Short mmCIF file of C-alpha atoms in Angstrom, two decimals:
data_model
loop_
_atom_site.label_atom_id
_atom_site.label_comp_id
_atom_site.label_asym_id
_atom_site.label_seq_id
_atom_site.Cartn_x
_atom_site.Cartn_y
_atom_site.Cartn_z
CA MET A 1 17.93 21.19 1.20
CA ARG A 2 15.78 23.41 -0.98
CA THR A 3 12.47 24.86 0.13
CA ILE A 4 9.34 22.80 -0.35
CA HIS A 5 6.47 24.68 -1.92
CA VAL A 6 3.19 23.25 -0.66
CA ALA A 7 -0.20 23.76 -2.24
CA LEU A 8 -3.05 23.16 0.19
CA SER A 9 -6.60 22.56 -1.00
CA LEU A 10 -8.41 20.87 1.84
CA CYS A 11 -12.14 21.23 2.45
CA SER A 12 -11.49 21.65 6.16
CA ALA A 13 -10.48 25.28 6.70
CA LEU A 14 -9.45 24.48 10.27
CA LEU A 15 -7.09 21.68 9.18
CA THR A 16 -5.73 23.79 6.32
CA ASN A 17 -5.02 26.60 8.79
CA LYS A 18 -3.34 24.25 11.30
CA ILE A 19 -1.08 22.77 8.60
CA SER A 20 -0.27 26.20 7.12
CA VAL A 21 0.65 27.61 10.53
CA ARG A 22 2.79 24.59 11.40
CA LEU A 23 4.56 24.66 8.01
CA GLY A 24 5.19 28.36 8.51
CA PHE A 25 7.60 27.49 11.32
CA GLU A 26 9.62 25.11 9.13
CA PRO A 27 12.59 26.69 7.32
CA TRP A 28 12.32 24.15 4.50
CA ALA A 29 8.65 24.78 3.71
CA ALA A 30 6.84 27.58 1.91
CA ILE A 31 3.14 27.84 1.09
CA GLY A 32 2.29 28.99 -2.41
CA GLY A 33 4.50 29.32 -5.48
CA PRO A 34 4.90 26.35 -7.77
CA ALA A 35 3.90 23.36 -5.67
CA ASP A 36 6.53 20.71 -5.06
CA VAL A 37 4.15 18.83 -2.76
CA THR A 38 0.37 19.05 -2.85
CA VAL A 39 -1.73 18.37 0.24
CA VAL A 40 -5.34 17.59 -0.69
CA ASP A 41 -8.45 15.82 0.48
CA ALA A 42 -8.42 12.14 -0.48
CA ARG A 43 -11.20 12.59 -3.06
CA ASP A 44 -9.03 15.07 -5.02
CA ALA A 45 -5.75 13.16 -4.70
CA VAL A 46 -3.94 11.77 -7.74
CA GLY A 47 -0.34 11.36 -8.78
CA PRO A 48 3.05 11.51 -7.13
CA ARG A 49 4.20 14.18 -4.69
CA THR A 50 0.66 14.27 -3.30
CA VAL A 51 -0.20 13.88 0.37
CA ALA A 52 -3.78 12.63 0.61
CA VAL A 53 -5.65 13.48 3.79
CA LEU A 54 -8.23 10.76 4.48
CA SER A 55 -11.19 10.83 6.82
CA SER A 56 -11.04 7.02 7.14
CA PRO A 57 -8.72 4.22 5.93
CA GLY A 58 -11.25 2.93 3.37
CA ALA A 59 -9.78 4.57 0.25
CA VAL A 60 -6.11 3.66 0.80
CA ALA A 61 -5.83 0.98 -1.92
CA GLY A 62 -7.40 3.20 -4.59
CA LEU A 63 -5.13 6.11 -3.70
CA VAL A 64 -2.03 3.94 -3.91
CA ARG A 65 -3.16 2.71 -7.35
CA SER A 66 -3.61 6.34 -8.47
CA GLY A 67 0.02 7.06 -7.59
CA VAL A 68 -0.42 9.06 -4.36
CA THR A 69 2.83 8.90 -2.38
CA GLY A 70 1.71 10.35 0.96
CA LEU A 71 -1.16 9.06 3.08
CA VAL A 72 -2.35 10.57 6.36
CA LEU A 73 -5.57 10.61 8.34
CA ALA A 74 -7.29 13.94 8.97
CA ASP A 75 -7.15 13.33 12.72
CA ASP A 76 -3.43 12.48 12.73
CA PRO A 77 -1.33 14.95 14.70
CA VAL A 78 -0.39 18.00 12.61
CA ASP A 79 3.27 17.12 13.21
CA ASP A 80 2.69 13.81 11.38
CA ILE A 81 1.10 15.62 8.45
CA VAL A 82 4.05 18.03 8.30
CA ARG A 83 6.43 15.05 8.44
CA ALA A 84 4.48 13.46 5.57
CA VAL A 85 4.97 16.62 3.48
CA HIS A 86 8.68 16.64 4.28
CA ASP A 87 9.20 12.93 3.60
CA VAL A 88 7.22 12.97 0.34
CA HIS A 89 9.46 15.80 -0.82
CA ARG A 90 12.74 14.43 0.49
CA PHE A 91 12.31 10.66 0.23
CA GLY A 92 9.38 10.15 -2.13
CA GLY A 93 6.73 8.84 0.24
CA TRP A 94 5.17 8.59 3.67
CA VAL A 95 2.33 6.57 5.20
CA SER A 96 0.67 7.32 8.52
CA PRO A 97 1.48 4.55 10.98
CA ARG A 98 -2.28 4.21 11.51
CA LEU A 99 -2.77 3.33 7.82
CA VAL A 100 -0.06 0.70 7.47
CA SER A 101 -2.42 -2.17 8.35
CA ALA A 102 -4.73 -1.11 5.49
CA LEU A 103 -1.84 -1.67 3.06
CA LEU A 104 -0.77 -5.07 4.36
CA PRO A 105 -2.41 -8.24 3.08
CA GLY A 106 -4.75 -10.00 5.43
CA PRO A 107 -4.16 -13.49 6.72
CA PRO A 108 -5.22 -16.38 4.51
CA PRO A 109 -8.78 -17.58 4.95
CA ALA A 110 -9.10 -20.04 7.82
CA SER A 111 -10.96 -22.44 5.56
CA LEU A 112 -7.88 -23.53 3.60
CA THR A 113 -7.26 -27.26 3.47
CA GLY A 114 -3.82 -28.68 4.15
CA ARG A 115 -3.31 -29.30 0.42
CA GLU A 116 -4.35 -25.74 -0.40
CA ARG A 117 -1.91 -24.36 2.17
CA GLU A 118 0.94 -26.43 0.71
CA THR A 119 -0.03 -25.40 -2.84
CA LEU A 120 -0.10 -21.76 -1.74
CA ARG A 121 3.35 -22.03 -0.14
CA LEU A 122 4.86 -23.59 -3.26
CA LEU A 123 3.07 -21.10 -5.50
CA ALA A 124 4.43 -18.20 -3.43
CA ASP A 125 7.92 -19.67 -3.79
CA GLY A 126 7.57 -19.36 -7.58
CA HIS A 127 6.98 -22.99 -8.54
CA GLU A 128 5.06 -23.96 -11.66
CA ASN A 129 2.15 -26.44 -11.66
CA ALA A 130 4.31 -29.41 -12.70
CA GLU A 131 6.85 -28.65 -9.95
CA ILE A 132 4.08 -28.30 -7.37
CA ALA A 133 2.57 -31.59 -8.50
CA ALA A 134 5.93 -33.37 -8.19
CA ALA A 135 6.61 -31.88 -4.74
CA MET A 136 3.16 -32.85 -3.45
CA PHE A 137 2.98 -36.24 -5.23
CA ILE A 138 -0.28 -35.30 -6.98
CA THR A 139 -1.33 -34.74 -10.59
CA VAL A 140 -1.07 -31.43 -12.42
CA GLY A 141 -4.88 -31.50 -12.67
CA ALA A 142 -5.12 -31.65 -8.87
CA VAL A 143 -2.75 -28.68 -8.60
CA LYS A 144 -4.95 -26.71 -11.00
CA TYR A 145 -7.96 -27.62 -8.85
CA HIS A 146 -6.21 -26.35 -5.69
CA VAL A 147 -5.04 -23.16 -7.45
CA SER A 148 -8.61 -22.54 -8.66
CA ASN A 149 -9.91 -22.91 -5.11
CA LEU A 150 -7.25 -20.53 -3.80
CA LEU A 151 -8.09 -17.91 -6.44
CA ARG A 152 -11.76 -18.15 -5.50
CA LYS A 153 -11.16 -18.03 -1.73
CA PHE A 154 -8.83 -15.03 -1.96
CA GLY A 155 -10.94 -13.27 -4.61
CA CYS A 156 -8.07 -13.08 -7.11
CA ARG A 157 -8.21 -13.23 -10.90
CA ASP A 158 -4.81 -14.90 -11.45
CA ARG A 159 -1.76 -16.41 -9.75
CA THR A 160 0.16 -13.14 -9.86
CA GLN A 161 -2.54 -11.28 -7.95
CA LEU A 162 -2.79 -14.15 -5.47
CA VAL A 163 0.93 -14.12 -4.71
CA SER A 164 1.01 -10.31 -4.48
CA ARG A 165 -1.77 -10.46 -1.88
CA LEU A 166 0.44 -12.67 0.24
CA GLY A 167 2.92 -9.82 0.54
CA ARG A 168 5.89 -12.15 -0.02
CA PRO A 169 8.66 -11.71 -2.56
CA VAL A 170 8.56 -14.27 -5.32
CA ALA A 171 11.60 -15.80 -6.99
CA VAL A 172 11.73 -14.63 -10.60
CA ARG A 173 12.81 -17.19 -13.18
CA SER A 174 14.38 -16.14 -16.43
#
């Protein structure tokens, strides 16, 4: 394995020093030189091969959208941060176990009706409105009504976003 060159630019001098010292003991890591992995504060994090150090889990979704491939909390053990650097370099990504729940979709709202739950299940399975209507013995207009309610309740703009929030794979039809 080749050496990882790490560029550190954290606001916390103490954390930067802890990470630098710990990386100094790793034969695969080197501070300075052209950076293969960049470790930065969350507010400065963009792009791949970046380990973002967060003070709280609030910014996780935005960082993922900006292409950051490593996510750790500032109060994670230094060994976890070093592992994040290693895994971003070697495998392409790493997420602190404490941040995983921030990336997973939440449970559906408790206020879903039985028809909405059934519509949601069929929608997540990749069915079109006409197929959902046939399976539920209702009109296509009623399906559209249920889908509209689901989009509103989940705060989604379209069916694709709704299904992606469920965190389930969807059958793709050609």
